[in-house]
Each structure stands twice: as structure tokens, then as C-alpha cells.
């Protein structure tokens, strides 16, 4: 498997880390003399003159005095913000927060957001955070923050408003599936994200849940696989990999997770305009999962790195994808540090699944569609069985009688209240039955 070399955790935060570009200075002279090196297009002098004129007009006529620094920084934000929803100009505080988020601990609500039609849209809440505990769901539109409309706010501006001191309260006004607006009050907290959780659902069948892809997620999944085998006492008969509501994160971590389940072949490749953005990642022969039958759960909150893993496993037919269509973020962002504690987060490439599929704005379609649903159990009382009848014959093979009410009450299990997870477990059992295991 190909590896990134000499990457810091920050560099891995969004996939690719390219060296800061060389800054070139050029004097504004006549157009024929302004050809850039290597045959690049000349500087647009007319537009630059217009930009300078607009700055002068604002400084002279705006109702309040505005300094050059504010105007230039706003211009840079607009330049980045109008490229695509994921490119941004990071001021020192936002740059530091980005570094914190990839380390697994940061302050806020625990919510991944994007933009849609000028509104702030929830991509997914993060497990065990104020957002998930308050019932916020993927697809919810945040129309107000503390009573202030979000329409027209940039993504970074909205994130800044939602961040704050742990313990402070915030009120979000949400719209869900075109319904009426409703308010949710949350208390900000220090978000400590454990990206990988695992447990045995029942004998022989395990669950690995990845809430987001951090720098060490690949290593943690390897440990989880080993622990499940140890807890089960023998090789697993089936595994559910839960990527629902996973907003993504570190590209390299996604590659490492997919590699745990693949023995060979391409995992993902990226294509961009610059040479450094064209990368290919292949699986190595080791298989930490030991070829265990696999079901991968995805939904509309599964984005970016989650889609890389799901797409690779689907293309290699390594597992069955179940759930609903994923989010559709198929772009890679590069963090380019600047010289003043600021940085650019710039979209530099698109990624493609092994079969050459671009996920951008389309997402991954599951092999078996299973919508989110709420399980309810009927309590109609248990009917009388043969073993309840007086004078019934015993079992001819010497087995114990099983009268009504003989079943022991089982401890609550995750699949009992999670329809998609229960369907994934049933599929794994069915696969083992048909294989004679």
C-alpha cells in the first residue's frame, strides 16, 4: 500500500498536504510585458484596476470607516468561499480548530455541517456529543442560530457562531424534511471523539462502528478486529461495519481501514490539476479481517472518507452495502499554511473508486436499500404450546421440554432498537446458512 511521506496530523486532516506555493511578485506594467513564467496567462489588469477602484470607493463612501486589512481579508474569504462549499480561508483561530478536530478533541456541539441553497445543512451529528444527544439528524437545516438567520452566512461564519466555551448554551432553529421550524437548546461541550467502537452483537457476529476518520483510525480498527476475535474465542462468522453518519476526515485513515478488508487491488485514486494531487493507493496482501463475511451500513450522513471505504469494498465485492444513498462528497481538500498563522483549505482533487466512479454530488448507492425505521414489538401474550399440556409426551431424543415462558429475558442489544443493524445481522446469518456454516 502506498503511503503519504512526512505528513503531519494537520496535513492528513483533509487528505493531501502540498508544500506552500512559491510567492511571485510582479509589477503592473503593460499587458504584453506581464506574461507569467512558463507560459501562464497574463494578469487580468482590467479586473485588478476594478478591484482597486472598488476598494477606494468603499473606503471613501461607506457609512463607517473600513481599513485596508479588513477589506482585503474579506476579499480573500469571498474568493475562496465562491469556489465550492469546501474551500475556505482559515484565520488563526479556525486554523487551530482544524488541527484540534483531527486530533479527536475540540470544543463545540459535535456536528458536521455543509451548505444547501444558502442554508446551513447538517451532514451528520457525531456520536455521544450534544448534537447527537439532542436528536439532531442528517439533513436538518439550521435556519437560525440564537435567533439570527443563517441565510447568507458562509460555512465558516456559521461554524464560528456555533463554537464557544464549554458549558455555554446555544439555541438552534431547525427545519426537518420541509416541516415547521422547531428550536433545540444545546449546551456546548469539549468534544472528545472516540472514532472506533466495537462489540459482539451475539455469538460469532461483531460490530465495528467508525464515527469519523482520525489520524489513528486505521490502527484502532486493526485493534478492534483483534479484540472481537479474542472475545469470540474463534474466527468471526460475520461483521457489520457501521459508517452511518460518519462525515469523513483523514484520507489516509480511510485507505488503512479499507486495506484491513482487502488483499489486493486499488483502493482509491485521486485526480487534480497539479502533479502532487494525483495519487493511487493499493491494498497489501495482509487481511486483518480474515475474510469474514461483511455488511457495510451507510446513509445520507456517510460522507467523504466513509464513501472511499464503502466504494472500495463495493467495487471489490468484499462486502454487501446496506442502508440508503451516501452524501456524495467526492473531493479532496489540501491545507496550505500561509506565513501569518493562517491557511487556505483548497479543493485540489477529486477521488475515484477502484472502478473509476466519481462519488461527487452522486454518492454511493447501497446494494440493498434499507431505510431507517423504528422497531416496535407486539405484546400479545405467548400462546400455549404442546409442552404446556398435561400428560404430553417427552421429546424422543431426550431433549428438555420448552413450555411457553421458558425463554430467558435477554439483556438489551444494539440491534434490538436499530432496524438497519438488525437487517444487516440477519443478512450475515442468512449468508452463513446458505454457505453451510
Short mmCIF file of C-alpha atoms in Angstrom, two decimals:
data_model
loop_
_atom_site.label_atom_id
_atom_site.label_comp_id
_atom_site.label_asym_id
_atom_site.label_seq_id
_atom_site.Cartn_x
_atom_site.Cartn_y
_atom_site.Cartn_z
CA UNK A 1 0.00 0.00 0.00
CA UNK A 2 1.34 3.40 -0.92
CA UNK A 3 1.85 5.75 1.98
CA UNK A 4 1.99 9.50 2.46
CA UNK A 5 5.51 10.55 3.43
CA UNK A 6 6.47 13.15 6.04
CA UNK A 7 2.88 14.14 6.81
CA UNK A 8 1.82 15.93 9.98
CA UNK A 9 -1.56 15.24 11.60
CA UNK A 10 -2.76 18.58 10.27
CA UNK A 11 -1.67 17.69 6.77
CA UNK A 12 -3.62 14.48 6.98
CA UNK A 13 -6.69 16.34 8.19
CA UNK A 14 -8.23 16.55 4.77
CA UNK A 15 -6.22 14.12 2.76
CA UNK A 16 -3.36 15.80 0.93
CA UNK A 17 -0.64 18.09 2.15
CA UNK A 18 1.18 20.03 -0.53
CA UNK A 19 4.11 22.36 0.01
CA UNK A 20 3.25 26.02 0.23
CA UNK A 21 3.45 27.54 -3.23
CA UNK A 22 6.22 29.96 -4.03
CA UNK A 23 5.03 33.55 -3.89
CA UNK A 24 5.76 35.51 -7.03
CA UNK A 25 5.85 39.29 -7.21
CA UNK A 26 5.22 41.17 -10.44
CA UNK A 27 4.95 44.82 -11.28
CA UNK A 28 1.81 46.09 -13.00
CA UNK A 29 3.02 47.06 -16.48
CA UNK A 30 1.59 46.94 -19.97
CA UNK A 31 -0.21 43.73 -20.91
CA UNK A 32 2.40 42.40 -23.40
CA UNK A 33 5.06 42.52 -20.68
CA UNK A 34 3.01 40.79 -17.96
CA UNK A 35 3.30 37.24 -19.28
CA UNK A 36 3.94 34.94 -16.31
CA UNK A 37 6.71 32.38 -16.41
CA UNK A 38 6.12 29.00 -18.03
CA UNK A 39 3.57 30.45 -20.42
CA UNK A 40 0.84 31.14 -17.87
CA UNK A 41 -1.93 33.60 -18.70
CA UNK A 42 -1.22 37.31 -18.17
CA UNK A 43 -2.58 39.06 -15.09
CA UNK A 44 -6.08 40.48 -15.69
CA UNK A 45 -5.11 44.14 -15.39
CA UNK A 46 -8.58 45.48 -16.11
CA UNK A 47 -10.12 43.41 -13.31
CA UNK A 48 -7.29 44.40 -10.95
CA UNK A 49 -7.96 48.08 -11.72
CA UNK A 50 -11.66 47.46 -10.99
CA UNK A 51 -10.77 45.78 -7.70
CA UNK A 52 -8.59 48.73 -6.67
CA UNK A 53 -11.33 51.19 -7.67
CA UNK A 54 -13.95 49.27 -5.63
CA UNK A 55 -11.68 49.37 -2.59
CA UNK A 56 -11.19 53.11 -3.00
CA UNK A 57 -14.95 53.72 -3.37
CA UNK A 58 -15.75 51.66 -0.26
CA UNK A 59 -13.11 53.45 1.82
CA UNK A 60 -14.35 56.83 0.63
CA UNK A 61 -18.13 56.35 0.71
CA UNK A 62 -19.03 53.53 3.14
CA UNK A 63 -21.07 54.69 6.10
CA UNK A 64 -18.31 53.71 8.56
CA UNK A 65 -14.52 53.77 8.16
CA UNK A 66 -13.07 50.46 6.90
CA UNK A 67 -9.35 49.68 6.94
CA UNK A 68 -7.44 48.02 4.11
CA UNK A 69 -6.75 44.84 6.12
CA UNK A 70 -10.45 44.17 6.69
CA UNK A 71 -11.32 44.78 3.05
CA UNK A 72 -8.53 42.54 1.76
CA UNK A 73 -9.31 39.70 4.16
CA UNK A 74 -12.99 39.87 3.19
CA UNK A 75 -11.98 39.78 -0.46
CA UNK A 76 -9.88 36.65 0.16
CA UNK A 77 -12.78 34.97 2.00
CA UNK A 78 -15.08 35.75 -0.89
CA UNK A 79 -12.52 34.46 -3.39
CA UNK A 80 -12.30 31.08 -1.59
CA UNK A 81 -15.92 30.84 -0.50
CA UNK A 82 -17.27 31.18 -4.02
CA UNK A 83 -15.17 28.33 -5.44
CA UNK A 84 -17.06 25.47 -3.78
CA UNK A 85 -18.60 24.70 -0.36
CA UNK A 86 -15.41 23.12 0.99
CA UNK A 87 -12.74 25.69 0.10
CA UNK A 88 -12.13 28.36 2.73
CA UNK A 89 -9.74 30.95 4.11
CA UNK A 90 -8.77 29.91 7.65
CA UNK A 91 -7.91 32.67 10.08
CA UNK A 92 -5.65 31.74 13.04
CA UNK A 93 -8.50 30.56 15.30
CA UNK A 94 -10.15 28.47 12.59
CA UNK A 95 -6.76 27.04 11.58
CA UNK A 96 -6.09 25.98 15.19
CA UNK A 97 -9.58 24.46 15.49
CA UNK A 98 -8.96 22.39 12.37
CA UNK A 99 -5.83 20.94 13.95
CA UNK A 100 -7.78 20.15 17.13
CA UNK A 101 -10.61 18.41 15.28
CA UNK A 102 -8.28 15.95 13.57
CA UNK A 103 -6.67 15.03 16.88
CA UNK A 104 -10.03 13.89 18.23
CA UNK A 105 -10.70 16.63 20.81
CA UNK A 106 -12.27 20.03 20.22
CA UNK A 107 -14.90 22.38 21.57
CA UNK A 108 -18.40 22.80 20.20
CA UNK A 109 -21.61 20.87 19.55
CA UNK A 110 -20.31 17.78 17.77
CA UNK A 111 -21.97 18.46 14.46
CA UNK A 112 -20.67 18.28 10.88
CA UNK A 113 -22.30 20.85 8.59
CA UNK A 114 -22.38 21.88 4.94
CA UNK A 115 -24.39 24.35 2.86
CA UNK A 116 -27.50 23.95 0.72
CA UNK A 117 -29.41 26.72 -1.05
CA UNK A 118 -27.78 29.30 1.20
CA UNK A 119 -28.73 27.49 4.41
CA UNK A 120 -26.55 25.51 6.79
CA UNK A 121 -27.30 21.80 6.48
CA UNK A 122 -26.43 19.05 8.95
CA UNK A 123 -24.25 16.39 7.34
CA UNK A 124 -24.15 14.30 10.50
CA UNK A 125 -24.01 14.58 14.28
CA UNK A 126 -21.03 12.92 15.95
CA UNK A 127 -21.72 10.09 18.38
CA UNK A 128 -22.07 10.93 22.10
CA UNK A 129 -21.99 14.70 21.64
CA UNK A 130 -24.56 17.43 22.49
CA UNK A 131 -25.84 17.35 18.90
CA UNK A 132 -26.47 13.59 18.78
CA UNK A 133 -27.98 13.53 22.29
CA UNK A 134 -30.38 16.32 21.31
CA UNK A 135 -31.68 14.22 18.41
CA UNK A 136 -30.29 16.36 15.58
CA UNK A 137 -30.38 14.32 12.36
CA UNK A 138 -28.57 14.33 8.99
CA UNK A 139 -30.41 16.58 6.54
CA UNK A 140 -31.73 19.01 9.15
CA UNK A 141 -31.46 22.64 8.01
CA UNK A 142 -30.17 25.13 10.58
CA UNK A 143 -32.19 28.24 9.75
CA UNK A 144 -31.32 30.28 12.85
CA UNK A 145 -28.53 30.36 15.42
CA UNK A 146 -29.57 32.09 18.66
CA UNK A 147 -32.40 33.74 16.76
CA UNK A 148 -30.17 35.10 13.97
CA UNK A 149 -30.99 33.80 10.45
CA UNK A 150 -28.26 31.73 8.80
CA UNK A 151 -29.36 32.56 5.25
CA UNK A 152 -26.36 34.12 3.52
CA UNK A 153 -23.83 33.15 6.18
CA UNK A 154 -20.69 31.43 4.96
CA UNK A 155 -19.98 27.98 6.35
CA UNK A 156 -17.06 29.29 8.42
CA UNK A 157 -19.18 32.12 9.85
CA UNK A 158 -21.86 29.63 10.91
CA UNK A 159 -19.29 27.32 12.49
CA UNK A 160 -17.78 30.26 14.39
CA UNK A 161 -21.22 31.12 15.81
CA UNK A 162 -21.83 27.54 16.94
CA UNK A 163 -18.46 27.16 18.63
CA UNK A 164 -18.00 28.59 22.09
CA UNK A 165 -16.94 27.98 25.65
CA UNK A 166 -17.84 24.57 27.08
CA UNK A 167 -20.90 24.88 29.31
CA UNK A 168 -22.41 27.82 27.41
CA UNK A 169 -25.84 27.38 25.85
CA UNK A 170 -26.94 27.87 22.26
CA UNK A 171 -30.33 27.72 20.55
CA UNK A 172 -30.64 26.30 17.04
CA UNK A 173 -33.77 26.63 14.93
CA UNK A 174 -34.08 23.61 12.64
CA UNK A 175 -36.27 22.55 9.73
CA UNK A 176 -36.61 18.80 9.13
CA UNK A 177 -37.83 17.36 5.82
CA UNK A 178 -39.73 20.52 4.86
CA UNK A 179 -41.70 20.64 8.11
CA UNK A 180 -42.23 23.52 10.52
CA UNK A 181 -39.23 25.15 12.23
CA UNK A 182 -38.51 23.98 15.77
CA UNK A 183 -35.98 25.05 18.38
CA UNK A 184 -33.34 22.91 20.07
CA UNK A 185 -31.31 24.21 23.02
CA UNK A 186 -27.87 22.68 23.42
CA UNK A 187 -25.03 23.10 25.88
CA UNK A 188 -21.61 23.35 24.30
CA UNK A 189 -19.04 20.81 25.45
CA UNK A 190 -15.46 19.75 24.89
CA UNK A 191 -15.88 17.15 22.18
CA UNK A 192 -13.71 14.10 22.73
CA UNK A 193 -14.33 11.79 19.83
CA UNK A 194 -13.50 8.10 20.07
CA UNK A 195 -13.55 7.23 16.40
CA UNK A 196 -13.83 3.42 16.70
CA UNK A 197 -16.13 1.32 18.88
CA UNK A 198 -16.63 -2.44 18.69
CA UNK A 199 -18.67 -5.18 20.36
CA UNK A 200 -20.09 -8.64 19.79
CA UNK A 201 -23.74 -8.44 18.76
CA UNK A 202 -24.13 -12.12 19.59
CA UNK A 203 -22.02 -15.26 19.38
CA UNK A 204 -19.93 -15.15 16.19
CA UNK A 205 -21.14 -11.76 14.94
CA UNK A 206 -19.36 -8.49 15.58
CA UNK A 207 -19.94 -4.77 15.06
CA UNK A 208 -17.34 -2.08 14.34
CA UNK A 209 -18.66 1.46 14.40
CA UNK A 210 -16.49 4.28 12.97
CA UNK A 211 -17.85 7.73 13.85
CA UNK A 212 -15.21 9.69 11.90
CA UNK A 213 -11.77 9.13 10.36
CA UNK A 214 -8.95 10.47 12.52
CA UNK A 215 -5.21 10.02 12.14
CA UNK A 216 -5.17 6.80 14.20
CA UNK A 217 -8.48 5.28 12.99
CA UNK A 218 -6.81 2.65 10.79
CA UNK A 219 -4.76 1.39 13.72
CA UNK A 220 -7.82 1.38 16.00
CA UNK A 221 -9.84 -0.72 13.54
CA UNK A 222 -7.00 -3.28 13.46
CA UNK A 223 -7.12 -3.47 17.28
CA UNK A 224 -10.93 -3.78 17.22
CA UNK A 225 -10.78 -6.73 14.81
CA UNK A 226 -8.25 -8.49 17.06
CA UNK A 227 -10.35 -7.84 20.18
CA UNK A 228 -13.54 -9.17 18.56
CA UNK A 229 -11.74 -12.40 17.59
CA UNK A 230 -10.40 -12.74 21.14
CA UNK A 231 -13.79 -12.04 22.76
CA UNK A 232 -15.49 -14.51 20.42
CA UNK A 233 -12.89 -17.19 21.13
CA UNK A 234 -12.68 -18.19 17.49
CA UNK A 235 -12.94 -16.74 13.99
CA UNK A 236 -15.95 -14.48 13.49
CA UNK A 237 -18.83 -15.68 11.32
CA UNK A 238 -19.84 -12.17 10.27
CA UNK A 239 -19.10 -8.49 10.82
CA UNK A 240 -21.09 -5.27 10.45
CA UNK A 241 -19.02 -2.18 9.60
CA UNK A 242 -21.17 0.82 10.55
CA UNK A 243 -20.30 4.01 8.65
CA UNK A 244 -23.66 5.74 9.09
CA UNK A 245 -23.49 9.44 9.95
CA UNK A 246 -19.70 9.36 9.53
CA UNK A 247 -18.75 12.74 7.98
CA UNK A 248 -15.29 11.55 6.85
CA UNK A 249 -11.94 13.03 7.81
CA UNK A 250 -8.45 11.76 7.07
CA UNK A 251 -7.97 10.20 3.64
CA UNK A 252 -5.03 8.05 4.72
CA UNK A 253 -7.12 6.59 7.57
CA UNK A 254 -9.83 5.60 5.08
CA UNK A 255 -7.21 3.84 2.96
CA UNK A 256 -5.89 1.96 6.00
CA UNK A 257 -9.38 0.86 7.07
CA UNK A 258 -10.25 -0.45 3.60
CA UNK A 259 -6.89 -2.22 3.48
CA UNK A 260 -7.82 -4.23 6.59
CA UNK A 261 -10.50 -5.96 4.49
CA UNK A 262 -8.73 -6.25 1.11
CA UNK A 263 -5.82 -8.42 -0.01
CA UNK A 264 -5.05 -6.78 -3.34
CA UNK A 265 -6.11 -4.18 -5.85
CA UNK A 266 -6.72 -0.46 -5.99
CA UNK A 267 -8.45 1.20 -3.02
CA UNK A 268 -8.84 4.76 -4.30
CA UNK A 269 -7.15 7.21 -6.64
CA UNK A 270 -7.24 10.98 -6.90
CA UNK A 271 -7.01 13.28 -9.89
CA UNK A 272 -6.32 17.01 -9.92
CA UNK A 273 -4.61 19.72 -11.95
CA UNK A 274 -1.29 19.55 -10.13
CA UNK A 275 1.03 16.56 -10.14
CA UNK A 276 1.09 16.14 -6.35
CA UNK A 277 -2.68 15.65 -6.29
CA UNK A 278 -2.64 12.54 -8.48
CA UNK A 279 -2.21 9.61 -6.13
CA UNK A 280 -3.06 5.90 -6.17
CA UNK A 281 -3.44 3.66 -3.13
CA UNK A 282 -3.29 -0.12 -3.34
CA UNK A 283 -4.04 -2.84 -0.79
CA UNK A 284 -1.30 -5.01 0.65
CA UNK A 285 -1.66 -8.83 0.87
CA UNK A 286 -2.35 -8.93 4.63
CA UNK A 287 -6.02 -9.35 5.60
CA UNK A 288 -6.67 -8.39 9.21
CA UNK A 289 -10.35 -9.35 8.83
CA UNK A 290 -9.53 -12.96 7.80
CA UNK A 291 -12.10 -12.76 5.01
CA UNK A 292 -15.04 -12.54 7.43
CA UNK A 293 -18.44 -12.03 5.71
CA UNK A 294 -19.08 -8.29 5.80
CA UNK A 295 -22.06 -5.93 5.68
CA UNK A 296 -21.34 -2.19 5.47
CA UNK A 297 -24.02 0.24 6.69
CA UNK A 298 -24.21 3.69 5.05
CA UNK A 299 -26.72 6.53 4.92
CA UNK A 300 -27.06 10.17 3.87
CA UNK A 301 -24.67 11.21 6.65
CA UNK A 302 -21.85 8.98 5.32
CA UNK A 303 -19.50 11.34 3.51
CA UNK A 304 -16.02 11.70 2.05
CA UNK A 305 -13.67 9.16 3.67
CA UNK A 306 -16.66 6.97 4.53
CA UNK A 307 -17.57 6.85 0.86
CA UNK A 308 -13.99 5.92 -0.07
CA UNK A 309 -14.17 2.85 2.19
CA UNK A 310 -17.69 1.90 1.10
CA UNK A 311 -16.87 2.40 -2.60
CA UNK A 312 -13.70 0.32 -2.44
CA UNK A 313 -15.38 -2.59 -0.64
CA UNK A 314 -18.33 -2.46 -3.03
CA UNK A 315 -16.18 -2.39 -6.19
CA UNK A 316 -14.11 -5.34 -4.94
CA UNK A 317 -17.32 -7.17 -3.92
CA UNK A 318 -15.77 -7.64 -0.50
CA UNK A 319 -18.97 -6.84 1.37
CA UNK A 320 -22.65 -6.04 0.94
CA UNK A 321 -23.56 -2.36 1.27
CA UNK A 322 -26.86 -1.77 3.06
CA UNK A 323 -28.78 1.35 4.03
CA UNK A 324 -29.50 4.47 1.96
CA UNK A 325 -27.56 6.61 -0.54
CA UNK A 326 -24.48 8.32 0.90
CA UNK A 327 -23.82 12.07 1.00
CA UNK A 328 -21.82 12.48 -2.23
CA UNK A 329 -18.66 14.39 -1.27
CA UNK A 330 -16.03 13.16 -3.70
CA UNK A 331 -13.48 15.96 -3.42
CA UNK A 332 -10.15 16.24 -1.60
CA UNK A 333 -9.09 19.35 0.29
CA UNK A 334 -5.49 20.43 0.80
CA UNK A 335 -4.48 22.58 3.75
CA UNK A 336 -1.95 25.17 2.60
CA UNK A 337 -0.42 27.05 5.55
CA UNK A 338 0.37 30.73 4.95
CA UNK A 339 3.08 32.78 6.60
CA UNK A 340 0.85 34.54 9.17
CA UNK A 341 -0.74 31.65 11.14
CA UNK A 342 -3.45 31.48 8.53
CA UNK A 343 -4.13 28.82 5.90
CA UNK A 344 -6.08 28.00 2.79
CA UNK A 345 -8.31 24.94 2.71
CA UNK A 346 -8.47 24.36 -1.01
CA UNK A 347 -10.19 21.70 -3.09
CA UNK A 348 -7.38 20.27 -5.20
CA UNK A 349 -8.60 16.90 -6.45
CA UNK A 350 -11.49 14.50 -6.96
CA UNK A 351 -11.24 10.92 -5.77
CA UNK A 352 -12.47 7.86 -7.64
CA UNK A 353 -13.37 4.34 -6.57
CA UNK A 354 -11.34 1.39 -7.95
CA UNK A 355 -13.79 1.03 -10.86
CA UNK A 356 -13.38 4.71 -11.76
CA UNK A 357 -16.62 6.00 -10.23
CA UNK A 358 -16.71 9.63 -9.11
CA UNK A 359 -18.82 9.99 -5.99
CA UNK A 360 -19.04 13.78 -6.26
CA UNK A 361 -22.66 15.00 -5.98
CA UNK A 362 -23.96 11.44 -6.54
CA UNK A 363 -22.85 9.35 -3.60
CA UNK A 364 -22.67 5.60 -3.13
CA UNK A 365 -25.82 3.58 -3.79
CA UNK A 366 -26.16 0.61 -1.42
CA UNK A 367 -26.57 -2.91 -2.78
CA UNK A 368 -29.63 -3.38 -0.56
CA UNK A 369 -31.70 -0.34 0.32
CA UNK A 370 -32.96 -0.37 3.90
CA UNK A 371 -34.45 2.87 5.19
CA UNK A 372 -34.19 3.99 8.77
CA UNK A 373 -37.16 2.74 10.79
CA UNK A 374 -38.31 2.40 14.37
CA UNK A 375 -38.81 -1.09 15.76
CA UNK A 376 -41.90 -1.77 17.84
CA UNK A 377 -42.67 -5.13 19.37
CA UNK A 378 -46.17 -6.53 19.81
CA UNK A 379 -47.01 -7.86 23.25
CA UNK A 380 -49.92 -10.15 22.58
CA UNK A 381 -49.02 -12.77 25.14
CA UNK A 382 -47.46 -16.13 24.41
CA UNK A 383 -49.74 -18.95 23.17
CA UNK A 384 -49.96 -22.33 24.87
CA UNK A 385 -47.53 -24.89 23.50
CA UNK A 386 -47.52 -28.70 23.45
CA UNK A 387 -45.15 -28.72 26.41
CA UNK A 388 -47.80 -26.90 28.49
CA UNK A 389 -50.39 -29.66 28.09
CA UNK A 390 -50.86 -32.10 30.96
CA UNK A 391 -49.65 -35.59 30.13
CA UNK A 392 -47.73 -34.51 26.99
CA UNK A 393 -45.16 -36.90 25.59
CA UNK A 394 -41.50 -36.15 26.20
CA UNK A 395 -39.03 -35.44 23.44
CA UNK A 396 -37.98 -38.66 21.73
CA UNK A 397 -34.36 -37.63 21.60
CA UNK A 398 -34.19 -36.81 25.27
CA UNK A 399 -34.25 -33.02 24.88
CA UNK A 400 -35.68 -30.77 27.60
CA UNK A 401 -39.28 -29.53 27.32
CA UNK A 402 -39.80 -25.94 26.17
CA UNK A 403 -43.10 -24.69 27.56
CA UNK A 404 -44.34 -21.14 26.97
CA UNK A 405 -42.50 -18.56 29.04
CA UNK A 406 -39.37 -20.69 29.20
CA UNK A 407 -37.23 -18.20 27.28
CA UNK A 408 -34.90 -16.17 29.42
CA UNK A 409 -35.12 -12.40 29.20
CA UNK A 410 -32.10 -11.18 27.22
CA UNK A 411 -30.13 -8.04 28.00
CA UNK A 412 -30.79 -5.17 25.58
CA UNK A 413 -28.67 -5.35 22.42
CA UNK A 414 -27.91 -2.61 19.84
CA UNK A 415 -29.79 -4.50 17.09
CA UNK A 416 -32.98 -4.62 19.16
CA UNK A 417 -33.77 -0.95 18.52
CA UNK A 418 -31.87 -0.40 15.27
CA UNK A 419 -33.76 -1.72 12.25
CA UNK A 420 -30.91 -1.27 9.77
CA UNK A 421 -28.44 -3.00 12.08
CA UNK A 422 -30.85 -5.89 12.72
CA UNK A 423 -31.31 -6.35 8.98
CA UNK A 424 -27.53 -6.37 8.48
CA UNK A 425 -27.18 -9.06 11.16
CA UNK A 426 -29.99 -11.13 9.60
CA UNK A 427 -28.28 -10.93 6.21
CA UNK A 428 -25.00 -12.19 7.69
CA UNK A 429 -26.80 -15.11 9.31
CA UNK A 430 -28.52 -15.90 6.02
CA UNK A 431 -25.21 -15.88 4.17
CA UNK A 432 -23.80 -18.38 6.65
CA UNK A 433 -26.84 -20.63 6.37
CA UNK A 434 -26.58 -20.79 2.58
CA UNK A 435 -22.83 -21.46 2.84
CA UNK A 436 -23.50 -24.33 5.24
CA UNK A 437 -21.58 -22.78 8.14
#
